Short mmCIF file of C-alpha atoms and ligand atoms in Angstrom, two decimals:
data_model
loop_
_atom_site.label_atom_id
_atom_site.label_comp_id
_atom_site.label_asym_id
_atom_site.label_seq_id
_atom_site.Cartn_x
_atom_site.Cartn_y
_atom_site.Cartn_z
CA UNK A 1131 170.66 -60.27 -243.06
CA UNK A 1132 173.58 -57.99 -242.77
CA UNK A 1133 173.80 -55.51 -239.89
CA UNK A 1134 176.87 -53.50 -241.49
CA UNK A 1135 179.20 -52.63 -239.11
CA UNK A 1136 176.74 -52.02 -236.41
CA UNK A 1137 179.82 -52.19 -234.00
CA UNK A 1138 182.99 -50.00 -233.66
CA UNK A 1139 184.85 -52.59 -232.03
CA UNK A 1140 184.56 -57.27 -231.57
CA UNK A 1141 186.89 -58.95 -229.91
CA UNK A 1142 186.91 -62.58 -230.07
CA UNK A 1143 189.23 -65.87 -230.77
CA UNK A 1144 189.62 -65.92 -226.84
CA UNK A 1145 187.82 -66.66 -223.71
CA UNK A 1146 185.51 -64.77 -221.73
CA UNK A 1147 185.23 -64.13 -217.75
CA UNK A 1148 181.90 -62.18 -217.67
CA UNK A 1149 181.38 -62.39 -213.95
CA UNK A 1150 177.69 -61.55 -214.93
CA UNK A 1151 174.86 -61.99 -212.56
CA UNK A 1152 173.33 -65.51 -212.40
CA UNK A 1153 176.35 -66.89 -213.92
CA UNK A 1154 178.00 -69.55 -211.79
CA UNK A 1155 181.52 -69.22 -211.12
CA UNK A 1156 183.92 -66.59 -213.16
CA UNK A 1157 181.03 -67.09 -215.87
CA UNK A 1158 183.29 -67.99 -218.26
CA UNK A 1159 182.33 -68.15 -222.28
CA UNK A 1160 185.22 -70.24 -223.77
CA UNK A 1161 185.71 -69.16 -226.88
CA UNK A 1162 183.65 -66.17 -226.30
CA UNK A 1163 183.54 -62.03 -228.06
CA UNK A 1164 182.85 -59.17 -227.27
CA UNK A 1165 181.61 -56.13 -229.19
CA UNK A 1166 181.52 -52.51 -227.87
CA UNK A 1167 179.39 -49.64 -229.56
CA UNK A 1168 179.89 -45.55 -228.27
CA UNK A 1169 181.82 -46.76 -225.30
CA UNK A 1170 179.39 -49.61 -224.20
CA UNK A 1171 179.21 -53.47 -224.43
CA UNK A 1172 176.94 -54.47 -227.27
CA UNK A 1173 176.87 -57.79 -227.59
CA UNK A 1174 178.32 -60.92 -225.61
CA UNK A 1175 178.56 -64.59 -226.06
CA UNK A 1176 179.73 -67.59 -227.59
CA UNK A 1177 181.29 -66.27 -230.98
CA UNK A 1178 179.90 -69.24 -232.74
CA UNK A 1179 176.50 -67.19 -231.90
CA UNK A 1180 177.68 -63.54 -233.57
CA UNK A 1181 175.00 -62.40 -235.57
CA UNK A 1182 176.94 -62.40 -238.72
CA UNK A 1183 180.68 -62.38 -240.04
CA UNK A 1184 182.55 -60.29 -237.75
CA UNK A 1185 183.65 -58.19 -240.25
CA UNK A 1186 180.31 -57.63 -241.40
CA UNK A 1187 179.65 -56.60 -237.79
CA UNK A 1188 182.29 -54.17 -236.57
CA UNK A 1189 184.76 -51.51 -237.93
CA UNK A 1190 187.47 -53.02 -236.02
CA UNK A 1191 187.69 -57.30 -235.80
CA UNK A 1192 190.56 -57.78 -232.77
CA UNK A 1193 191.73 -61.45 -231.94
CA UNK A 1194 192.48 -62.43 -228.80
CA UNK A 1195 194.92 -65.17 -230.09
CA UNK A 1196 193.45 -67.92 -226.99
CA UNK A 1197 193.61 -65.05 -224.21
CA UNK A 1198 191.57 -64.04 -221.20
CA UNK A 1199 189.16 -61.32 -221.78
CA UNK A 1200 187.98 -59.96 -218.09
CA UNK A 1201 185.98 -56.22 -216.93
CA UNK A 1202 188.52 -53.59 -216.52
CA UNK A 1203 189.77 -53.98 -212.45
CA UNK A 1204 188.46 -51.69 -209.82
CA UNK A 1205 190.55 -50.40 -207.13
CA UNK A 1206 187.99 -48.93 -204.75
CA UNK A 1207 189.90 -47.91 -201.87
CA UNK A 1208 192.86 -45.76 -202.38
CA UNK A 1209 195.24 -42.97 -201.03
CA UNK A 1210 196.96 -42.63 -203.99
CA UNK A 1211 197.76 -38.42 -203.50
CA UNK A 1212 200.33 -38.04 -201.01
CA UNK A 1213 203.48 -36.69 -200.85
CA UNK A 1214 206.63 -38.21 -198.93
CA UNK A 1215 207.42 -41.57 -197.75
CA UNK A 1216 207.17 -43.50 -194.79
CA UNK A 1217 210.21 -45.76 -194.59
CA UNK A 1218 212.01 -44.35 -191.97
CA UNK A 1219 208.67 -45.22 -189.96
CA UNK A 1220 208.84 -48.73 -191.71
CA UNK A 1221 212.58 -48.94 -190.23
CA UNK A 1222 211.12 -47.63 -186.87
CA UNK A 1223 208.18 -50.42 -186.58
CA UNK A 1224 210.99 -53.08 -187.68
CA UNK A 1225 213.05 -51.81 -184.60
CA UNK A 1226 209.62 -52.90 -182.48
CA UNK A 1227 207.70 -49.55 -182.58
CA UNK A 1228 204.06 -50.62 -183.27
CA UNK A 1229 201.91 -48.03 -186.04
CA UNK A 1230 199.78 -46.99 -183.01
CA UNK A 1231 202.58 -45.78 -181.34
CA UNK A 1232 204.22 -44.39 -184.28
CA UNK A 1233 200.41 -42.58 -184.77
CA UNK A 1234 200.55 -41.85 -181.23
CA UNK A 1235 204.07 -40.04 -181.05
CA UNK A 1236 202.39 -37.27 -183.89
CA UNK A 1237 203.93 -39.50 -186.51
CA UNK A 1238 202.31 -41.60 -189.00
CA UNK A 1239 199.14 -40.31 -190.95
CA UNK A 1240 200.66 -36.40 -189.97
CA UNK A 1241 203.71 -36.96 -190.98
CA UNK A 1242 202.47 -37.63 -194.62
CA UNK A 1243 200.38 -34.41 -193.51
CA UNK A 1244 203.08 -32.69 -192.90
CA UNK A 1245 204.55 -33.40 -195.98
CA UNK A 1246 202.02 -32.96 -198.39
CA UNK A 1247 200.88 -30.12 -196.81
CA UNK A 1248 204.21 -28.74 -198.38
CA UNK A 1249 203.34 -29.92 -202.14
CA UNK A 1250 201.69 -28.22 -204.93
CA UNK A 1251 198.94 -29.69 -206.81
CA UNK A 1252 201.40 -30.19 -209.85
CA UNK A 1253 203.67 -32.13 -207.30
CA UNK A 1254 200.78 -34.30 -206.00
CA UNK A 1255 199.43 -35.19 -209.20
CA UNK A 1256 202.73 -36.23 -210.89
CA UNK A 1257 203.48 -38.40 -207.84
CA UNK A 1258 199.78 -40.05 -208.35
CA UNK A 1259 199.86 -40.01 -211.46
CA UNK A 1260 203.01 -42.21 -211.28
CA UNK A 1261 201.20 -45.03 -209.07
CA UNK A 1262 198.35 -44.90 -211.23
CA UNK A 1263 200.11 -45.77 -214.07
CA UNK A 1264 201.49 -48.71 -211.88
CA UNK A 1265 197.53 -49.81 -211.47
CA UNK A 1266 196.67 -49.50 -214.74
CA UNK A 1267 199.32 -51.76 -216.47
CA UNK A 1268 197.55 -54.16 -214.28
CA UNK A 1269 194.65 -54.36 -215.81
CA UNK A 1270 192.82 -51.34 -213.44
CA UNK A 1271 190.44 -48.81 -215.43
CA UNK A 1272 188.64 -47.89 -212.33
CA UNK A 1273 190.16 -46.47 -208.92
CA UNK A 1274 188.90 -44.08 -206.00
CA UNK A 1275 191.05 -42.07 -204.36
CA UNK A 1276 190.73 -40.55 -201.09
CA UNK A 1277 191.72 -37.25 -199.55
CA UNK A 1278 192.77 -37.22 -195.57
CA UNK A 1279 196.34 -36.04 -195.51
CA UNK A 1280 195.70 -32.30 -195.29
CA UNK A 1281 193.52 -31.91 -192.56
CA UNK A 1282 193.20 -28.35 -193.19
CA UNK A 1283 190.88 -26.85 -196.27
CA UNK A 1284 193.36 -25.96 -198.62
CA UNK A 1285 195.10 -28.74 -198.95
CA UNK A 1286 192.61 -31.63 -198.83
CA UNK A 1287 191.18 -29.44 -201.90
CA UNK A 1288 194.33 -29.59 -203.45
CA UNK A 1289 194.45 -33.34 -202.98
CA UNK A 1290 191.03 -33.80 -204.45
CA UNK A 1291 191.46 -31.51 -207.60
CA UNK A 1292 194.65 -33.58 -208.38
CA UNK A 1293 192.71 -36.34 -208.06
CA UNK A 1294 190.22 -35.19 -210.06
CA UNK A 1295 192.95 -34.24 -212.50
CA UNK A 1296 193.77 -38.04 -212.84
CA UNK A 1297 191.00 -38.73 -215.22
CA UNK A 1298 190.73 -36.02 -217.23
CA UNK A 1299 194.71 -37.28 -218.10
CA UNK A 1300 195.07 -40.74 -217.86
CA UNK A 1301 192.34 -43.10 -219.34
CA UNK A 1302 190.74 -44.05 -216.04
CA UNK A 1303 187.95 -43.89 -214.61
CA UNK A 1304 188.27 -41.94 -210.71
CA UNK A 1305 185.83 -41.64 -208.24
CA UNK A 1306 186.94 -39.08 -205.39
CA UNK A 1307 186.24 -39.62 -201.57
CA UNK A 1308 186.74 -36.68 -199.03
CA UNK A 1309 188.58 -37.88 -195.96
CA UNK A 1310 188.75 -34.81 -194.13
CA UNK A 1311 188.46 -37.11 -190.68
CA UNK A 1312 191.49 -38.99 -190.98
CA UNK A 1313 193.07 -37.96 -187.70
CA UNK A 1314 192.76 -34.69 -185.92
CA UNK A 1315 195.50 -32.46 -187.09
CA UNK A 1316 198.32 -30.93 -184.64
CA UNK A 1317 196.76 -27.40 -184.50
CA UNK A 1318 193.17 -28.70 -183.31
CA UNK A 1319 194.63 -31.00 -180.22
CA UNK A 1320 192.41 -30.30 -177.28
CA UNK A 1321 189.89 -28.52 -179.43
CA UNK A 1322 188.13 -31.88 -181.50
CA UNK A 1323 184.88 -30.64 -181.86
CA UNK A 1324 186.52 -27.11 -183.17
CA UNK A 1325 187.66 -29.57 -186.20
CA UNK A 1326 184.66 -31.44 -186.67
CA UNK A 1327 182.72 -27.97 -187.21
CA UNK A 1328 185.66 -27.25 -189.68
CA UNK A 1329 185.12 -30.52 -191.35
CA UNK A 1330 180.69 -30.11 -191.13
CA UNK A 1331 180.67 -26.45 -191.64
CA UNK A 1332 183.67 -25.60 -194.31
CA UNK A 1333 185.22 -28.34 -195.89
CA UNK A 1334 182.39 -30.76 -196.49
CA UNK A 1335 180.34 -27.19 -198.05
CA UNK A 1336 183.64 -26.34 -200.27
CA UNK A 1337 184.70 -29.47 -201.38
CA UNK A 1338 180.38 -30.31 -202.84
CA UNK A 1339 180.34 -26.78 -204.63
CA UNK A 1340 183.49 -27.53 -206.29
CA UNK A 1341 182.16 -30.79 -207.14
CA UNK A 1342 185.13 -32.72 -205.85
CA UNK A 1343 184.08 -35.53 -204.27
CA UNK A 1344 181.69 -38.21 -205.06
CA UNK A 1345 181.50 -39.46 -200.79
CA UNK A 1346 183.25 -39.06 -197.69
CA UNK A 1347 184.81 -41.34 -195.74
CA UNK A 1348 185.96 -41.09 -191.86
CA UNK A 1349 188.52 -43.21 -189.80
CA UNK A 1350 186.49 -44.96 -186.71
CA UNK A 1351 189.02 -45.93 -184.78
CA UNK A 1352 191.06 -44.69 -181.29
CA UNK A 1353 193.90 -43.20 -182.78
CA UNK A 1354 191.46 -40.98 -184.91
CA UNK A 1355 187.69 -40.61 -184.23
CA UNK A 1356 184.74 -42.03 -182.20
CA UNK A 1357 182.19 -43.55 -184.04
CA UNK A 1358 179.50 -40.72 -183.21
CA UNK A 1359 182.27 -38.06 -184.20
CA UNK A 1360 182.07 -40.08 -187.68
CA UNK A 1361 178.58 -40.36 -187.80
CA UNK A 1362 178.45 -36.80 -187.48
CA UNK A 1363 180.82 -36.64 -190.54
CA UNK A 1364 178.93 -39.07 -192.50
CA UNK A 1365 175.73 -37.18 -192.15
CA UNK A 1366 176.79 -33.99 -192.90
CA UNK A 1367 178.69 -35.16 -196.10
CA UNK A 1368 175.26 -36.98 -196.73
CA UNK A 1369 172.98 -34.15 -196.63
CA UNK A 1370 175.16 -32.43 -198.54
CA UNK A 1371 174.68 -34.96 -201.29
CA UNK A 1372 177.92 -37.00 -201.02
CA UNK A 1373 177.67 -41.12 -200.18
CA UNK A 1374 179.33 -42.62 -197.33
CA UNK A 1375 182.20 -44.48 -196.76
CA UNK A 1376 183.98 -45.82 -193.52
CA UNK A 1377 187.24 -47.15 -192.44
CA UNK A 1378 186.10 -49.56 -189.71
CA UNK A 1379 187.32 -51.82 -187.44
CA UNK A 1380 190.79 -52.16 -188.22
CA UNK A 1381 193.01 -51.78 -185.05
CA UNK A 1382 189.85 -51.92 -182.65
CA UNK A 1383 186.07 -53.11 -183.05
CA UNK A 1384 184.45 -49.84 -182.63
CA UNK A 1385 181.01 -50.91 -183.73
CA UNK A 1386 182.21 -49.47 -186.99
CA UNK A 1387 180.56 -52.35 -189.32
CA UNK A 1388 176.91 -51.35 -187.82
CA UNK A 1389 177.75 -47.83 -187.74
CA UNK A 1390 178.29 -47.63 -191.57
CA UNK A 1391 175.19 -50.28 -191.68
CA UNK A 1392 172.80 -47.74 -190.32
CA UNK A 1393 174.31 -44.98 -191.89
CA UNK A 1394 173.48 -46.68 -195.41
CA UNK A 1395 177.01 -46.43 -196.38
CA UNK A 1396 178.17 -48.00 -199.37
CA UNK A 1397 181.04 -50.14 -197.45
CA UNK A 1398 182.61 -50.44 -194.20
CA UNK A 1399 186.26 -50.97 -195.24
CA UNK A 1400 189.21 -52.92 -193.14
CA UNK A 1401 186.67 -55.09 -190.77
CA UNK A 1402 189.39 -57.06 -189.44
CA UNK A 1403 188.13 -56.62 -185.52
CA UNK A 1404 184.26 -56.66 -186.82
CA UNK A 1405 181.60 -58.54 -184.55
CA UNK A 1406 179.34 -61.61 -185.51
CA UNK A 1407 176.70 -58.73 -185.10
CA UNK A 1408 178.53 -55.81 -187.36
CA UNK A 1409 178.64 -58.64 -189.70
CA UNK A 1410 174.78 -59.17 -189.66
CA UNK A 1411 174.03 -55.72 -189.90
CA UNK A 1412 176.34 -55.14 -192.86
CA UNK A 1413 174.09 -58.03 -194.28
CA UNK A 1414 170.58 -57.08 -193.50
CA UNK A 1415 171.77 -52.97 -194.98
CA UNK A 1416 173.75 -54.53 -198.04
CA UNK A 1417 177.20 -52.60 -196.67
CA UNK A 1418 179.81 -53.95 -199.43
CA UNK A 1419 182.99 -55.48 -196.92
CA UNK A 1420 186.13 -53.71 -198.41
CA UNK A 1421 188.99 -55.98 -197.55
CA UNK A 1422 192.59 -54.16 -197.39
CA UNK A 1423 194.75 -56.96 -197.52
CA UNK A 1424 198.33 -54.98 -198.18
CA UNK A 1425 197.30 -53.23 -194.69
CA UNK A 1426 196.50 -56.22 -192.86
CA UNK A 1427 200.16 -57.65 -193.99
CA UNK A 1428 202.30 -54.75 -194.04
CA UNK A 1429 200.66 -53.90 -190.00
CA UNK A 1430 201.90 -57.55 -189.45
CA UNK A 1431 198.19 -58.03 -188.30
CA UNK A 1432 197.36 -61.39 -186.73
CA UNK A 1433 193.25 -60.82 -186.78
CA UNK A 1434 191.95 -61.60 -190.10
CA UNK A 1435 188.23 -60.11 -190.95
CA UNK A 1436 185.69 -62.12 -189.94
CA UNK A 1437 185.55 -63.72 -193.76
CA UNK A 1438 183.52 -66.86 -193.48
CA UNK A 1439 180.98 -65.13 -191.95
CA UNK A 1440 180.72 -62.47 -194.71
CA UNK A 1441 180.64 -65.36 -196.96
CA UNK A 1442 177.88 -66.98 -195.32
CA UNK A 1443 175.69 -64.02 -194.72
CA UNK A 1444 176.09 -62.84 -198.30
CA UNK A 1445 178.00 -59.75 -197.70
CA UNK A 1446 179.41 -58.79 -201.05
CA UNK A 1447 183.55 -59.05 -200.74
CA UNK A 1448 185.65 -56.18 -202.25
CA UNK A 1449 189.47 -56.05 -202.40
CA UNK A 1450 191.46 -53.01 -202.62
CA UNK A 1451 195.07 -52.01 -202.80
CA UNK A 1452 194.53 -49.59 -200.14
CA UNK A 1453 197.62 -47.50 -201.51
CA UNK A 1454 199.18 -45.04 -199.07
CA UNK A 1455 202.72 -44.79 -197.59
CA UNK A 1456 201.78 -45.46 -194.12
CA UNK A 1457 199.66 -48.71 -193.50
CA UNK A 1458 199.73 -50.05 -197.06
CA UNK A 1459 202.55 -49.02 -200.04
CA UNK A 1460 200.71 -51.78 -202.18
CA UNK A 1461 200.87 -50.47 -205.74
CA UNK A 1462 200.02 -53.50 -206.94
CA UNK A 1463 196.29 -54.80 -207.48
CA UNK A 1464 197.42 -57.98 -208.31
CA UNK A 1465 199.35 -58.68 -205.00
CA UNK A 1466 195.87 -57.27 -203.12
CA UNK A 1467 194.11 -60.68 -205.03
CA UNK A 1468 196.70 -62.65 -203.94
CA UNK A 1469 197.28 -61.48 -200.31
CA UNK A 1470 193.62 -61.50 -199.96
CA UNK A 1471 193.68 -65.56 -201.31
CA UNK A 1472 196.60 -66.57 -198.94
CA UNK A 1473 196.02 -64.14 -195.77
CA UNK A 1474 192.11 -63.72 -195.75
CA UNK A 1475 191.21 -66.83 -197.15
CA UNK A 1476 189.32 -65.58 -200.38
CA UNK A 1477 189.06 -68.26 -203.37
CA UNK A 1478 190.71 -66.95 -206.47
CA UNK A 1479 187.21 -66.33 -207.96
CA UNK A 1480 186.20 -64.26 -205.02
CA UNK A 1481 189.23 -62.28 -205.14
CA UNK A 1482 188.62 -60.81 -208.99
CA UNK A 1483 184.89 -60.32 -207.49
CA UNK A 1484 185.96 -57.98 -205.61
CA UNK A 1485 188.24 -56.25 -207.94
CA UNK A 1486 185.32 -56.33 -210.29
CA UNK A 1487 181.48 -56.50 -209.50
CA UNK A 1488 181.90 -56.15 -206.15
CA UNK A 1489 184.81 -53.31 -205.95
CA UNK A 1490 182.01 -51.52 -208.39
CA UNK A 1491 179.81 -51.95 -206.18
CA UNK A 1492 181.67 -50.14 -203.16
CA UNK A 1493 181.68 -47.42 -205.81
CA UNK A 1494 178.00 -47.12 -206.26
CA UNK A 1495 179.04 -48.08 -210.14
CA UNK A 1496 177.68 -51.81 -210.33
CA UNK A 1497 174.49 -50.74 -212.67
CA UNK A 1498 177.72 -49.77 -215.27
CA UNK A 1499 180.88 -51.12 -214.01
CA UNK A 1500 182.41 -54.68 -212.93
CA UNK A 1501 181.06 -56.90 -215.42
CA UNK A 1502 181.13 -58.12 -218.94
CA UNK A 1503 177.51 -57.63 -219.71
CA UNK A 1504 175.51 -55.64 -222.47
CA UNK A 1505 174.89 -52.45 -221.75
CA UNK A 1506 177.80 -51.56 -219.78
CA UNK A 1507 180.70 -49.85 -219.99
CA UNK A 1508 183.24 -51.53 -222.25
CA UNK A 1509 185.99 -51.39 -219.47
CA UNK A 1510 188.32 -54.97 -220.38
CA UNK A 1511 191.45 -56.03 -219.53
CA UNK A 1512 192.67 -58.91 -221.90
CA UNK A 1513 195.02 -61.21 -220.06
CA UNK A 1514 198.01 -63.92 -221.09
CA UNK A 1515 196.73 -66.69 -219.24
CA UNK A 1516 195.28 -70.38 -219.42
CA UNK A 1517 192.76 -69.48 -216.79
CA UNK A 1518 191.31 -66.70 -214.91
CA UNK A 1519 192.48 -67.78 -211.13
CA UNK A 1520 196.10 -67.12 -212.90
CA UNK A 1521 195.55 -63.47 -211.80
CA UNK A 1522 195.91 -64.41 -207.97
CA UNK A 1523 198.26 -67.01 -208.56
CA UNK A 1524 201.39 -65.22 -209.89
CA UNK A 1525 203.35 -62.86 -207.47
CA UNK A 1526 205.01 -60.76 -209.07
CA UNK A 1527 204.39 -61.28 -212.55
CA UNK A 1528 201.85 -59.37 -214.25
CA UNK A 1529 200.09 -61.19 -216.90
CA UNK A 1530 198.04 -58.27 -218.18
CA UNK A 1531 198.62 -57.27 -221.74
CA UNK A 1532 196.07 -54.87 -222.94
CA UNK A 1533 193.67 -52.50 -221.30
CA UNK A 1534 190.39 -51.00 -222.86
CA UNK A 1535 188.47 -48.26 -221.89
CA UNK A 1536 185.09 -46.96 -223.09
CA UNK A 1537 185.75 -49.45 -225.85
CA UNK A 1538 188.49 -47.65 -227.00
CA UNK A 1539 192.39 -49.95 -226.74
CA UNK A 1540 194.80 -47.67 -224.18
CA UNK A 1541 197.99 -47.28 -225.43
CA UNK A 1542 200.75 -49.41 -222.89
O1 NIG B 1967 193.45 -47.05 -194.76
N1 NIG B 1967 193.29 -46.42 -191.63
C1 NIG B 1967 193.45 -45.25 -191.94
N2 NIG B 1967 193.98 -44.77 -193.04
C2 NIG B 1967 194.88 -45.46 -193.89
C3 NIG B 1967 196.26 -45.36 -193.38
C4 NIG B 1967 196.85 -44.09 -193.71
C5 NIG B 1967 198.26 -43.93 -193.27
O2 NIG B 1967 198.78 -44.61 -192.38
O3 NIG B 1967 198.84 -43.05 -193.89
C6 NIG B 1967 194.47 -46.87 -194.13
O4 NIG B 1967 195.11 -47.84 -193.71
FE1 FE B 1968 192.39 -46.54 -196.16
#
């Protein structure tokens, strides 16, 4: 039978982590290919099984010479656009100053306010563009990033288009979260509500009819806002079309977990103070548990999230970079795997779950994303390793040697 070139692209001569549903483990396929047609996964599976010779089958016949073939990584929680730095800060919490303090004092997330505030859109997307680049020789074809250091309309706009800008040049793929409620901005002390109805009333409105964000997100949390100031957030960004998001439960348990439960978000992100009963209600609502583990160890935190119990209810497990110059300058999602491993207690397998299926998932993109199955997007990352678990093991070292997206090989 010959199926002439039905393919644009196989890879094979390597080894396979699908991470496909019902697969046990990192469902591997030794000595596995792959084949991608317009952009998507074709075919999958042992290449002994390929329907023909592969160069009967595809234009293009790309050997893996023995490596690892995984999805493309996810970075799902991200404030890549900023502007400034935060190391005299850093210096400042080294001297003893705690970041709640620092937050406290009208530092912390205003002084990157302050400072990006100041930059142009060309200046912010350079600057992202810069740490994305960082991502992507990782292996990273997917990342959201999140507004939340302008606090005023203008500028989270600006932050958003520059995000947006990200993926129309750089192959990636970038889902955009408005973070409007971050912390309440200088100008509006005294006067919260008189922000919130800026954040309900103009932002959220401006920032959906631009079509710049795909959710929003709010910080729960008593340096920044009470969980029924978010959940006023959350709704209005949800009526107004936009899924929800929430950092929870990182310096305080704020009910934050259940909040984002009830509100149907698609995560609760941080967790590290979340109750037994958060925890259950993140279950029972199918809330995807972002964990942040370049926060939890740059904030010297001593609380872990609650991770056996996610484990054992069945809460799906992302892990994110985080990225931001105040609580997390991780540009590395490798390091997030292996922090998560050695900090949180994740197994090596469950930490490329989350920068895969389960990151997707905290994106709404797990119908299309996280997985090498047919049908999908063919999103790889082809890795010089003897085994997958390599990718938390090495510190430092970053094994990742080619990066596809839509099928297509990105130039490194
Ligand atoms: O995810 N928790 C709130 N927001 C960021 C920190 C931002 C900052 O400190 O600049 C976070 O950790
Ligand atoms: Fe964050």
């Amino acid at each position: 039978m010959s199926t002439a070139l039905t393919w644009d692209r196989v890879w094979l001569g390597g080894h396979l982590a699908t991470l496909a549903a019902g697969r046990e483990g990192y469902g591997e396929i030794l000595n596995g290919a792959l084949a991608a047609r317009r952009g998507k996964i074709a075919w999958v599976g042992p290449e002994g099984d390929l329907p023909g010779r592969p160069e009967d089958l595809a234009k293009e016949v790309l050997d893996l010479q023995g490596r690892w073939l995984t999805p493309g990584l996810v970075d799902c929680h991200t404030h890549m656009v900023f502007a400034g730095d935060r190391s005299g800060e850093f210096e400042a919490r080294l001297r003893g100053a705690t970041y709640e303090e620092i937050a406290r004092g009208g530092g912390g997330i205003r002084t990157t306010m302050r400072a990006t505030r100041e930059a142009s859109e060309d200046d912010l997307f350079r600057e992202a563009s810069r740490r994305l680049v960082a991502l992507q020789t990782e292996g990273v074809t997917t990342v959201e990033v999140k507004s939340g250091y302008g606090m005023e309309t203008g500028t989270e706009l600006r932050m958003l288009r520059a995000a947006r800008r990200l993926a129309r040049d750089h192959p990636v793929r970038v889902q955009t979260t408005f973070l409007g409620a971050h912390v309440l901005p200088p100008e509006f002390e005294g006067r919260r509500e008189a922000y919130l109805d800026l954040i309900r009333e103009e932002m959220i409105p401006q920032v959906v009819k631009e079509g710049l964000a795909d959710a929003v997100d709010a910080f729960c949390d008593e340096i920044a806002f009470t969980p029924e100031e978010c959940r006023s957030v959350l709704l209005a960004g949800r009526e107004a079309g936009l899924a929800t998001r929430l950092h929870a439960d990182q310096l305080s348990d704020q009910g934050g977990a259940a909040l984002a439960a009830r509100l149907g978000a698609r995560s609760a992100d941080h967790l590290e103070r979340t109750s037994p009963e958060g925890v259950a209600a993140m279950a029972s609502a199918g809330t995807v548990a972002v964990l942040l583990p370049g926060a939890f160890y740059f904030l010297k935190e001593d609380h872990p999230p609650p991770v056996s119990r996610f484990r054992e209810a069945g809460v799906p497990m992302a892990v994110a970079t985080d990225m931001n110059p105040g609580s997390s300058p991780l540009n590395s999602i490798l390091t997030a795997m292996n922090l998560s491993c050695l900090l949180m207690g994740l197994t090596p397998e469950e930490a490329l779950r989350g920068v895969t299926v389960h990151g997707a998932r905290a994106l709404g993109l797990h119908q299309v994303l996280g997985s090498l199955e047919k049908g999908k997007m063919a999103d790889l990352a082809i890795w010089e390793v003897g085994h997958p678990r390599e990718l938390s093991y090495w510190m430092g070292r970053n094994p990742c040697v080619g990066v596809v997206k839509d099928g297509e090989p990105t130039p490194s």
